[in-house]
Coordinates of C-alpha atoms in Angstrom, one line a residue:
M11 CA 3.1 15.9 -22.8
L12 CA 2.5 12.6 -21.0
L13 CA 1.2 9.6 -22.9
P14 CA -2.5 8.7 -22.3
I15 CA -1.5 5.2 -21.2
K16 CA 0.7 5.7 -18.2
T17 CA 1.2 2.0 -17.3
N18 CA 2.2 -0.2 -20.2
T19 CA 1.0 -3.8 -20.7
L20 CA 4.3 -5.4 -19.4
T21 CA 3.9 -3.6 -16.1
K22 CA 0.3 -4.5 -15.8
M23 CA 1.0 -8.2 -16.6
I24 CA 3.8 -8.3 -14.0
I25 CA 1.5 -6.6 -11.4
V26 CA -1.3 -9.1 -12.2
L27 CA 1.1 -12.1 -11.8
V28 CA 2.4 -10.7 -8.6
L29 CA -1.2 -10.1 -7.3
L30 CA -2.0 -13.7 -8.2
L31 CA 1.0 -15.1 -6.5
I32 CA 0.6 -12.9 -3.3
P33 CA -2.5 -14.8 -2.0
I34 CA -0.9 -18.1 -2.8
L35 CA 2.2 -17.1 -0.9
V36 CA 0.2 -15.7 2.0
L37 CA -1.9 -18.8 2.3
Y38 CA 1.1 -21.1 2.0
S39 CA 3.0 -19.0 4.6
L40 CA 0.1 -19.2 7.0
S41 CA -0.3 -23.0 6.4
N42 CA 3.5 -23.5 6.8
R43 CA 3.4 -21.5 10.0
V44 CA 0.5 -23.6 11.3
S45 CA 2.3 -26.8 10.3
V46 CA 5.5 -25.7 12.0
S47 CA 3.6 -24.7 15.1
V48 CA 1.6 -28.0 15.2
V49 CA 4.7 -30.1 14.6
S50 CA 6.7 -28.2 17.2
S51 CA 3.9 -28.6 19.7
E52 CA 3.5 -32.3 19.1
I53 CA 7.3 -32.9 19.2
R54 CA 7.5 -30.9 22.4
A55 CA 4.7 -32.8 24.0
M56 CA 6.1 -36.1 22.8
K57 CA 9.6 -35.4 24.1
Q58 CA 8.2 -34.2 27.4
K59 CA 6.1 -37.3 27.6
D60 CA 9.1 -39.6 26.9
L61 CA 11.2 -37.7 29.5
R62 CA 8.4 -38.0 32.1
F63 CA 8.2 -41.7 31.4
L64 CA 12.0 -42.1 32.1
A65 CA 11.8 -39.9 35.2
T66 CA 8.9 -42.0 36.4
E67 CA 11.0 -45.2 35.9
F68 CA 13.8 -43.6 37.9
D69 CA 11.4 -42.6 40.7
N70 CA 9.7 -46.0 40.8
S71 CA 13.1 -47.8 40.9
V72 CA 14.4 -45.6 43.7
D73 CA 11.1 -45.8 45.6
N74 CA 11.3 -49.6 45.5
L75 CA 14.9 -49.4 46.8
S76 CA 13.7 -47.2 49.6
T77 CA 10.8 -49.5 50.5
L78 CA 13.2 -52.5 50.5
A79 CA 15.5 -50.6 52.8
F80 CA 12.7 -50.0 55.3
L81 CA 11.6 -53.6 55.0
L82 CA 15.1 -54.8 55.7
S83 CA 15.3 -52.6 58.8
E84 CA 12.1 -54.3 60.1
D85 CA 13.1 -57.8 59.2
I86 CA 13.6 -59.9 62.3
H87 CA 16.2 -62.1 60.6
I88 CA 18.2 -59.0 59.6
Q89 CA 17.9 -57.5 63.1
E90 CA 19.6 -60.7 64.5
L91 CA 22.9 -59.0 63.4
Q92 CA 22.7 -57.1 66.7
Q93 CA 22.6 -60.4 68.6
L94 CA 25.5 -62.1 66.8
P95 CA 28.0 -61.5 69.7
S96 CA 25.7 -63.5 72.0
I97 CA 26.0 -66.6 69.7
R98 CA 28.6 -68.9 71.2
T99 CA 30.4 -70.4 68.3
A100 CA 32.0 -68.7 65.3
Y101 CA 30.4 -71.3 63.1
E102 CA 26.9 -70.3 64.1
R103 CA 27.7 -66.6 63.7
N104 CA 29.1 -67.2 60.2
S105 CA 26.1 -69.3 59.3
E106 CA 23.7 -66.5 60.4
K107 CA 25.7 -64.0 58.4
S108 CA 25.5 -66.2 55.4
R109 CA 21.7 -66.5 55.7
M110 CA 21.5 -62.6 55.9
L111 CA 23.8 -62.2 52.9
E112 CA 21.7 -64.7 50.9
R113 CA 18.6 -62.7 51.7
L114 CA 20.3 -59.5 50.6
R115 CA 21.5 -61.1 47.3
L116 CA 18.0 -62.4 46.5
L117 CA 16.7 -58.8 46.9
N118 CA 19.4 -57.6 44.5
V119 CA 18.5 -60.2 41.9
A120 CA 14.9 -59.2 42.0
E121 CA 15.6 -55.5 41.3
R122 CA 16.2 -53.9 37.9
W123 CA 19.4 -52.3 39.1
D124 CA 22.6 -53.9 40.5
T125 CA 22.3 -52.4 44.0
Q126 CA 24.6 -52.7 46.9
Y127 CA 22.8 -53.6 50.2
S128 CA 24.7 -53.3 53.5
V129 CA 23.4 -54.0 57.0
I130 CA 25.6 -52.4 59.7
A131 CA 25.5 -52.9 63.4
P132 CA 27.6 -49.9 64.7
Q133 CA 27.7 -51.0 68.3
Q134 CA 28.9 -54.4 67.4
Q135 CA 31.2 -52.9 64.6
D136 CA 29.9 -55.6 62.3
I137 CA 28.6 -55.5 58.7
V138 CA 26.9 -57.7 56.2
S139 CA 27.0 -56.5 52.5
T140 CA 26.4 -57.7 49.0
N141 CA 29.8 -56.2 48.3
P142 CA 32.3 -58.8 49.5
R143 CA 35.0 -56.1 49.9
A144 CA 32.9 -54.0 52.2
A145 CA 34.3 -53.5 55.7
F146 CA 33.0 -51.7 58.7
D147 CA 34.2 -48.0 58.8
L148 CA 32.4 -45.8 61.4
E149 CA 34.0 -42.5 60.2
E150 CA 33.0 -43.3 56.6
L151 CA 29.5 -44.1 57.7
K152 CA 29.2 -40.8 59.6
R153 CA 30.4 -38.9 56.5
I154 CA 28.0 -40.4 54.0
A155 CA 25.0 -41.1 56.3
S156 CA 21.8 -39.5 54.8
P157 CA 18.1 -40.0 55.4
T158 CA 17.3 -39.2 51.7
W159 CA 18.9 -40.2 48.5
Q160 CA 22.2 -38.2 48.0
F161 CA 24.8 -38.3 45.3
K162 CA 28.1 -38.7 47.1
E163 CA 31.6 -40.0 46.6
M164 CA 32.0 -43.0 48.9
N165 CA 34.5 -45.7 49.6
V166 CA 33.5 -49.0 47.9
G167 CA 35.9 -51.8 48.6
G168 CA 38.9 -49.6 48.9
R169 CA 38.2 -47.3 45.9
M170 CA 36.3 -44.0 45.7
E171 CA 33.3 -43.7 43.4
Y172 CA 30.2 -41.5 43.1
R173 CA 27.0 -43.3 44.0
Y174 CA 23.5 -42.5 45.1
V175 CA 23.2 -43.7 48.7
R176 CA 20.5 -43.7 51.5
H177 CA 20.5 -45.0 55.1
V178 CA 17.7 -46.3 57.3
V179 CA 18.7 -46.0 61.0
K180 CA 17.1 -48.1 63.7
P181 CA 16.0 -46.6 66.0
E182 CA 15.4 -43.3 64.1
S183 CA 16.2 -41.3 67.2
M184 CA 19.9 -42.4 66.9
R185 CA 20.3 -40.8 63.4
D186 CA 22.5 -38.0 64.8
R187 CA 24.4 -40.4 67.0
I188 CA 24.8 -43.2 64.5
E189 CA 27.5 -44.9 66.5
Q190 CA 24.9 -45.8 69.1
A191 CA 22.3 -47.0 66.6
G192 CA 21.2 -50.6 66.8
L193 CA 21.0 -51.2 63.1
V194 CA 21.7 -49.2 59.9
V195 CA 20.6 -50.4 56.5
E196 CA 22.6 -48.8 53.6
V197 CA 21.4 -48.9 50.0
S198 CA 23.5 -47.5 47.2
F199 CA 23.8 -47.8 43.4
P200 CA 26.4 -46.3 41.0
Q201 CA 25.8 -43.5 38.5
D202 CA 26.7 -45.9 35.7
L203 CA 23.3 -47.5 36.1
L204 CA 21.6 -44.1 35.4
A205 CA 24.0 -43.5 32.5
K206 CA 23.0 -46.9 30.9
D207 CA 19.4 -46.0 31.2
L208 CA 20.2 -42.6 29.5
D209 CA 22.0 -44.5 26.7
R210 CA 18.9 -46.7 26.1
F211 CA 16.7 -43.6 26.1
K212 CA 19.0 -41.9 23.6
L213 CA 19.2 -45.0 21.3
G214 CA 17.7 -44.3 17.9
G215 CA 17.0 -40.6 18.6
Q216 CA 18.7 -37.3 18.1
G217 CA 18.4 -36.1 21.7
D218 CA 21.2 -36.1 24.2
P219 CA 19.7 -36.7 27.7
F220 CA 21.5 -36.1 31.0
M221 CA 20.8 -35.6 34.7
L222 CA 21.5 -32.2 36.3
L223 CA 22.1 -32.3 40.0
P224 CA 21.8 -29.3 42.5
S225 CA 25.6 -29.1 42.9
D226 CA 26.0 -28.5 39.1
Q227 CA 27.1 -32.1 38.8
M228 CA 25.9 -34.0 35.7
I229 CA 25.3 -37.7 35.0
T230 CA 25.6 -38.1 31.2
N231 CA 25.1 -40.8 28.7
S232 CA 28.2 -42.4 27.2
T233 CA 28.1 -40.4 23.9
A234 CA 27.3 -37.0 25.4
D235 CA 28.4 -33.7 23.9
L236 CA 29.9 -32.3 27.1
D237 CA 30.6 -28.8 25.7
K238 CA 26.9 -28.3 24.8
M239 CA 25.8 -29.9 28.1
E240 CA 28.0 -27.5 30.1
E241 CA 26.8 -24.5 28.2
L242 CA 23.2 -25.7 28.7
S243 CA 23.8 -26.3 32.4
R244 CA 25.0 -22.7 32.8
R245 CA 22.0 -21.4 30.9
I246 CA 19.6 -23.5 33.0
A247 CA 21.4 -22.4 36.2
A248 CA 20.8 -18.8 35.4
E249 CA 17.0 -19.3 35.3
P250 CA 15.1 -21.2 38.0
L251 CA 13.7 -24.5 36.7
R252 CA 10.2 -25.6 37.2
G253 CA 9.1 -29.2 37.7
Q254 CA 8.4 -29.7 34.0
D255 CA 9.4 -27.3 31.4
S256 CA 10.0 -27.1 27.7
T257 CA 11.7 -24.2 25.9
V258 CA 13.8 -23.3 22.9
M259 CA 17.4 -22.2 23.5
E260 CA 20.2 -21.3 21.1
L261 CA 23.4 -23.3 21.4
A262 CA 26.4 -22.8 19.1
G263 CA 24.2 -20.8 16.7
E264 CA 21.6 -23.5 16.5
Q265 CA 18.1 -23.7 18.0
Y266 CA 17.4 -26.6 20.4
L267 CA 14.2 -27.8 22.0
V268 CA 15.1 -28.2 25.7
S269 CA 12.9 -30.4 27.9
T270 CA 13.3 -30.8 31.7
V271 CA 11.6 -33.0 34.2
R272 CA 12.3 -33.0 37.9
I273 CA 13.1 -36.3 39.6
E274 CA 11.9 -35.8 43.2
S275 CA 13.4 -38.9 44.7
L276 CA 16.9 -38.2 43.4
N277 CA 16.7 -34.4 43.9
G278 CA 17.7 -33.6 40.3
Y279 CA 16.5 -32.8 36.9
L280 CA 16.3 -35.0 33.8
V281 CA 17.2 -32.8 30.8
D282 CA 17.1 -33.6 27.1
Y283 CA 17.8 -31.2 24.2
Y284 CA 16.8 -31.8 20.6
P285 CA 17.8 -29.8 17.4
L286 CA 14.8 -28.0 16.0
E287 CA 16.3 -28.1 12.6
A288 CA 16.2 -31.9 12.5
I289 CA 12.5 -31.8 13.6
L290 CA 11.5 -29.2 11.0
E291 CA 13.8 -30.4 8.2
P292 CA 11.1 -32.0 6.0
I293 CA 8.8 -29.0 6.4
V294 CA 11.7 -26.6 5.6
K295 CA 12.6 -28.6 2.5
S296 CA 9.0 -28.6 1.3
R297 CA 8.8 -24.8 2.0
N298 CA 12.0 -24.1 0.1
L299 CA 10.9 -26.3 -2.8
F300 CA 7.6 -24.4 -2.9
Y301 CA 9.2 -21.0 -2.8
G302 CA 11.7 -22.0 -5.5
S303 CA 8.8 -23.2 -7.7
I304 CA 7.0 -19.9 -7.2
G305 CA 10.2 -18.0 -8.0
L306 CA 10.8 -20.0 -11.2
L307 CA 7.1 -19.5 -12.2
L308 CA 7.5 -15.8 -11.6
I309 CA 10.7 -15.7 -13.8
L310 CA 9.1 -17.7 -16.6
S311 CA 6.0 -15.5 -16.4
T312 CA 8.1 -12.4 -16.6
V313 CA 10.0 -13.7 -19.6
A314 CA 6.7 -14.5 -21.3
A315 CA 5.4 -11.0 -20.4
Y316 CA 8.6 -9.4 -21.8
L317 CA 8.2 -11.3 -25.1
L318 CA 4.6 -10.1 -25.3
Y319 CA 5.8 -6.6 -24.5
R320 CA 8.5 -6.6 -27.1
N321 CA 6.4 -8.0 -29.9
V322 CA 3.1 -6.3 -29.2
Q323 CA 3.2 -3.7 -26.5
R324 CA 6.3 -1.8 -27.6
P325 CA 5.0 -1.4 -31.2
I326 CA 1.7 -0.1 -29.8
W327 CA 3.6 2.2 -27.5
L328 CA 5.7 3.6 -30.4
L329 CA 2.5 4.2 -32.3
I330 CA 0.8 5.9 -29.4
R331 CA 3.9 8.1 -28.7
N332 CA 4.1 9.2 -32.3
V333 CA 0.4 9.9 -32.5
Q334 CA 0.8 12.0 -29.4
R335 CA 3.6 13.9 -31.0
L336 CA 1.4 14.4 -34.1
R337 CA -1.3 15.8 -31.8
D338 CA 1.2 18.1 -30.1
G339 CA 2.1 19.6 -33.4
E340 CA 5.2 17.7 -34.3
Y341 CA 4.0 17.0 -37.8
S342 CA 7.4 15.9 -39.0
T343 CA 7.4 12.8 -36.7
R344 CA 7.9 9.4 -38.3
I345 CA 8.2 5.8 -37.1
T346 CA 11.6 4.4 -38.2
V347 CA 11.4 1.1 -36.3
N348 CA 10.6 -2.0 -38.4
P349 CA 9.3 -4.8 -36.2
N350 CA 9.1 -7.3 -39.1
N351 CA 5.5 -8.3 -38.2
E352 CA 2.0 -7.1 -38.7
F353 CA 2.9 -3.7 -37.2
S354 CA 5.2 -2.9 -40.2
Y355 CA 2.2 -2.2 -42.4
L356 CA 0.5 -0.1 -39.7
F357 CA 3.7 2.0 -39.3
E358 CA 4.0 2.6 -43.0
R359 CA 0.4 3.9 -43.2
F360 CA 1.0 6.1 -40.2
N361 CA 4.1 7.6 -41.8
D362 CA 2.0 8.3 -45.0
M363 CA -0.7 9.9 -43.0
A364 CA 1.7 12.1 -41.0
S365 CA 3.3 13.2 -44.3
D366 CA 0.0 14.2 -45.7
I367 CA -1.0 16.2 -42.6
D368 CA 2.3 18.0 -42.5
R369 CA 1.9 19.1 -46.1
L370 CA -1.7 20.3 -45.5
I371 CA -0.8 22.1 -42.3
H372 CA 1.9 24.1 -44.0
K373 CA -0.5 25.2 -46.7
V374 CA -3.7 26.0 -44.9
Y375 CA -3.9 25.4 -41.1
A376 CA -0.8 27.4 -40.1
E377 CA -2.3 30.6 -41.5
Q378 CA -5.6 30.1 -39.7
I379 CA -3.8 29.5 -36.4
S380 CA -1.7 32.7 -36.8
T381 CA -4.8 34.7 -37.6
R382 CA -6.7 33.4 -34.6
E383 CA -3.9 34.2 -32.2
A384 CA -3.7 37.7 -33.6
N385 CA -7.4 38.3 -33.1
L386 CA -7.3 36.9 -29.5
K387 CA -4.5 39.2 -28.5
Q388 CA -6.3 42.2 -30.0
L389 CA -9.6 41.5 -28.3
Q390 CA -7.8 41.0 -24.9
S391 CA -6.0 44.3 -25.2
Q392 CA -9.4 46.0 -25.8
I393 CA -10.8 44.5 -22.5
N394 CA -8.0 45.4 -20.1
P395 CA -8.2 49.3 -20.4
H396 CA -12.0 49.2 -19.7
F397 CA -11.6 47.3 -16.4
L398 CA -8.6 49.4 -15.3
Y399 CA -10.6 52.6 -15.9
N400 CA -13.3 51.5 -13.6
C401 CA -10.8 50.3 -10.9
F402 CA -8.9 53.6 -10.8
A403 CA -12.2 55.5 -10.6
L404 CA -13.1 53.4 -7.5
I405 CA -9.7 54.0 -5.9
R406 CA -10.2 57.7 -6.4
S407 CA -13.6 57.6 -4.7
L408 CA -12.3 55.6 -1.7
A409 CA -9.3 57.9 -1.3
R410 CA -11.6 60.9 -1.3
L411 CA -13.6 59.2 1.4
G412 CA -10.5 58.6 3.5
K413 CA -10.9 54.8 3.6
K414 CA -7.2 54.1 3.7
Q415 CA -7.4 50.4 4.6
Q416 CA -9.9 49.8 1.9
V417 CA -7.7 51.6 -0.6
M418 CA -4.8 49.3 0.5
D419 CA -7.0 46.2 0.2
M420 CA -8.3 47.3 -3.2
A421 CA -4.8 48.1 -4.4
M422 CA -3.7 44.5 -3.3
H423 CA -6.6 43.0 -5.3
L424 CA -5.9 45.3 -8.2
S425 CA -2.2 44.2 -8.2
K426 CA -3.3 40.6 -8.4
Y427 CA -5.5 41.5 -11.3
Y428 CA -2.9 43.5 -13.1
R429 CA -0.3 40.7 -12.6
Y430 CA -2.8 38.3 -14.1
T431 CA -3.7 40.4 -17.1
T432 CA -0.2 41.4 -18.0
R433 CA 0.9 37.7 -18.5
S434 CA 0.5 37.6 -22.3
E435 CA 2.3 34.4 -22.9
K436 CA -1.0 32.5 -23.1
S437 CA -4.3 33.7 -24.4
S438 CA -6.2 31.2 -22.2
A439 CA -6.1 30.3 -18.5
A440 CA -7.6 27.7 -16.2
L441 CA -11.1 28.5 -15.0
S442 CA -9.8 28.5 -11.4
E443 CA -7.6 31.4 -12.2
E444 CA -10.5 33.3 -13.8
L445 CA -12.6 32.7 -10.6
N446 CA -9.8 34.0 -8.4
L447 CA -9.7 37.2 -10.5
I448 CA -13.5 37.5 -10.2
E449 CA -13.2 37.0 -6.4
S450 CA -10.6 39.9 -6.2
Y451 CA -12.9 42.1 -8.3
L452 CA -16.0 41.5 -6.2
E453 CA -14.0 42.1 -3.0
I454 CA -13.1 45.5 -4.5
Q455 CA -16.7 46.2 -5.4
K456 CA -17.9 45.2 -1.9
M457 CA -15.8 48.1 -0.5
H458 CA -17.8 50.5 -2.6
I459 CA -21.2 48.9 -2.5
Q460 CA -22.1 47.9 1.0
H461 CA -25.2 45.9 0.1
L462 CA -23.3 43.7 -2.3
S463 CA -22.6 40.0 -1.7
Y464 CA -21.6 37.1 -4.0
E465 CA -21.5 33.3 -4.2
I466 CA -19.2 31.1 -6.4
D467 CA -20.3 27.5 -6.9
V468 CA -18.3 25.7 -9.5
P469 CA -17.5 21.9 -9.3
D470 CA -13.9 20.9 -9.0
S471 CA -14.1 18.9 -12.3
M472 CA -14.4 22.3 -14.1
L473 CA -11.7 24.2 -12.4
R474 CA -8.9 22.8 -14.7
L475 CA -10.8 23.7 -17.9
E476 CA -9.0 26.2 -20.2
V477 CA -11.0 29.3 -21.1
P478 CA -10.1 32.6 -22.7
R479 CA -8.5 35.1 -20.3
L480 CA -10.8 37.8 -18.9
L481 CA -13.8 35.9 -20.2
L482 CA -16.0 36.3 -17.1
Q483 CA -14.9 39.6 -15.6
P484 CA -16.8 41.9 -17.9
L485 CA -20.0 39.9 -17.3
V486 CA -19.6 40.2 -13.5
E487 CA -18.8 43.9 -13.9
N488 CA -22.0 44.5 -15.8
A489 CA -24.0 42.6 -13.1
V490 CA -22.5 44.8 -10.4
I491 CA -22.5 48.2 -12.2
H492 CA -25.7 48.0 -14.2
G493 CA -27.7 45.6 -11.9
I494 CA -26.7 45.8 -8.2
E495 CA -25.3 49.3 -7.9
K496 CA -28.5 50.9 -9.3
S497 CA -30.7 48.9 -6.9
A498 CA -31.3 50.0 -3.3
M499 CA -32.0 46.4 -2.2
D500 CA -29.4 43.9 -1.0
G501 CA -27.7 42.6 -4.1
I502 CA -26.1 39.2 -4.7
V503 CA -24.1 38.0 -7.7
T504 CA -24.0 34.2 -8.2
I505 CA -21.4 32.4 -10.4
S506 CA -22.2 28.7 -10.8
G507 CA -21.0 26.0 -13.1
E508 CA -22.2 22.6 -14.3
Q509 CA -21.5 19.9 -16.9
A510 CA -24.6 18.3 -18.5
D511 CA -25.7 17.0 -21.8
G512 CA -22.2 17.2 -23.2
L513 CA -21.8 20.9 -22.4
N514 CA -19.8 23.0 -20.0
C515 CA -22.0 25.8 -18.6
I516 CA -21.1 28.9 -16.6
T517 CA -24.0 31.0 -15.3
I518 CA -23.7 34.6 -13.9
E519 CA -26.9 35.8 -12.2
D520 CA -27.8 38.9 -10.2
N521 CA -30.9 40.2 -8.5
G522 CA -30.4 43.8 -9.6
M523 CA -32.4 46.1 -11.9
G524 CA -32.6 43.6 -14.8
M525 CA -34.0 44.2 -18.3
T526 CA -37.3 43.7 -20.0
L527 CA -37.8 40.8 -22.4
D528 CA -37.6 43.1 -25.4
Q529 CA -34.3 44.6 -24.1
I530 CA -32.9 41.1 -23.6
Q531 CA -33.8 40.0 -27.1
E532 CA -32.3 43.2 -28.5
L533 CA -29.1 42.6 -26.6
Q534 CA -28.9 39.0 -27.8
H535 CA -29.2 40.2 -31.4
R536 CA -26.7 43.1 -30.9
I537 CA -23.8 40.9 -29.8
T538 CA -23.9 39.1 -33.2
L539 CA -23.3 42.5 -35.0
P540 CA -20.0 44.4 -35.3
P541 CA -19.6 46.8 -32.3
T542 CA -20.3 50.6 -32.6
T543 CA -19.4 53.5 -30.3
E544 CA -23.0 53.4 -29.0
T545 CA -23.2 49.7 -28.1
G546 CA -19.6 49.1 -26.7
T547 CA -17.3 46.2 -27.3
A548 CA -17.3 44.1 -24.1
L549 CA -20.1 41.7 -24.8
W550 CA -19.2 41.5 -28.4
N551 CA -15.6 40.6 -27.5
I552 CA -16.7 37.8 -25.2
H553 CA -19.1 36.4 -27.9
Q554 CA -16.3 36.4 -30.5
R555 CA -13.7 34.9 -28.2
I556 CA -15.8 31.9 -27.2
F557 CA -16.5 31.3 -30.9
L558 CA -12.8 31.5 -31.7
Q559 CA -11.9 29.3 -28.8
F560 CA -14.6 26.6 -28.8
G561 CA -16.2 26.7 -32.2
N562 CA -19.7 27.2 -33.5
E563 CA -21.3 25.1 -30.8
A564 CA -20.4 27.6 -28.1
S565 CA -22.9 30.3 -27.2
L566 CA -23.5 33.4 -25.0
N567 CA -27.2 33.7 -23.9
F568 CA -29.1 36.2 -21.8
A569 CA -32.3 35.6 -19.8
P570 CA -34.2 37.1 -16.9
G571 CA -33.0 36.1 -13.4
K572 CA -35.1 34.0 -11.0
H573 CA -35.1 36.8 -8.5
G574 CA -35.1 39.7 -10.9
G575 CA -32.0 41.0 -12.5
M576 CA -30.2 39.2 -15.3
K577 CA -28.8 35.8 -16.0
V578 CA -26.0 35.3 -18.4
R579 CA -25.1 31.8 -19.5
I580 CA -21.9 30.7 -21.4
Q581 CA -21.7 27.2 -22.7
W582 CA -19.4 25.2 -24.9
P583 CA -19.0 21.5 -25.8
I584 CA -17.1 19.1 -23.5
E585 CA -14.0 17.9 -25.2
P586 CA -12.8 14.3 -24.9
G587 CA -10.7 13.7 -21.8
E588 CA -12.4 16.6 -19.8

């Protein structure tokens, strides 16, 4: 039999500790998630802002160069390059070129970048450039000529290098026939200038900025991780880039915050990637420290709960278990554990009490139990033949009337009853089993008595109560045979139950013939006397059985029904735990 306390104190304490920690963990997890989200958003916005600032610097510088190129093409002094052949002396021509070159150098000094300016007169096959090694080359000019900024490999003083270059052609209509143009202004700058700006942008941070060009070319900083950049370039190439974007990508098993900004003037993208782990490292450390503290607190609390369990709960559990054994009839049970604390005295007194009970049980109580069991089995055997006689009589009547289906139904219900009554291993049964038997009996009687109906209304809390077997069937049988069957009106048998005032009550009521008050009083007196052949044994058996089962507080009472007929009420005290 299970112990009354199904969950011990150790389990309860651990559950309470866990329940206390769960809200803390949930709140901290939510707070940590919000913190991570806010920090990530702020870092993302900050990195995007820094990248936009650098892109704006690039755009402004390139726009300034474009503006200067247009101004040079409109400068009347620069346009004199077309008229140099008309100047008579070489000295004057060289002096004019020197003035042009000085003008170009002044522009270069004023700019942030070291830019190469060249003014070319294709028809005169002449050139003035800030690069002293620059020479007129019409084929090279045709190859690299571009109305917008383009990243191209070009010949600079006899060596090839990648530069951003742009040309302003005068007149504009000669762009496709550049050899016939009057004047061409060429502005270019090397990729090293952009790389230096990327180095300055990277200085002091953990990002790794680079420029991504449409032809999958890259302009990187001097300390770039080329493997990651190439992988990132492939990932970016697989998805079309927007003007400004910020996303999280995984590179080499690590999460990176990738920010991109388009540089319209250079027809490329400025890209920077930043390890998220480095951003969130302080938050992650704080989170891990908190979780570690919670884990340590849980371990220490569990150890404290275990010590309490071992020194308090376990001795109580041992006492409860042995008390339960004593209640179940194991009167030889003893507590052999000695906890060496206050419970030692309690265990010794328990062992003394169990020894006294065991001795008394063997002398007195064992004989009373044997006598009671013998009486119960004898009374039960007297009830069974009475009910079987009535059932077989009804089967005979139905068979004589040719009601084959009803005979089969009744036989089925009778088999249920017989299977129930022949189980003699227990003298008591659950009230629900008794009600099932009553329902089978009433279904049989409904086949014989057409105007019979019944109602069963017993609360679920009473269905598990143990009652003597075949306690209610004789009472229901009396209501049907002596009440309903003798009446020509529609008859109803009501079986109801309730628990009130410390008592369990079962009421069986019918609206049949009934009895007078004198007859009811006589019947109430007669069940207290030994049975005779004239009075029968059914009601006396029931009266005796409930006394044997439930003690002197149990009773069997008769009263007139509310709608005529009889009302029989059985009541007995509610036991602890019911």
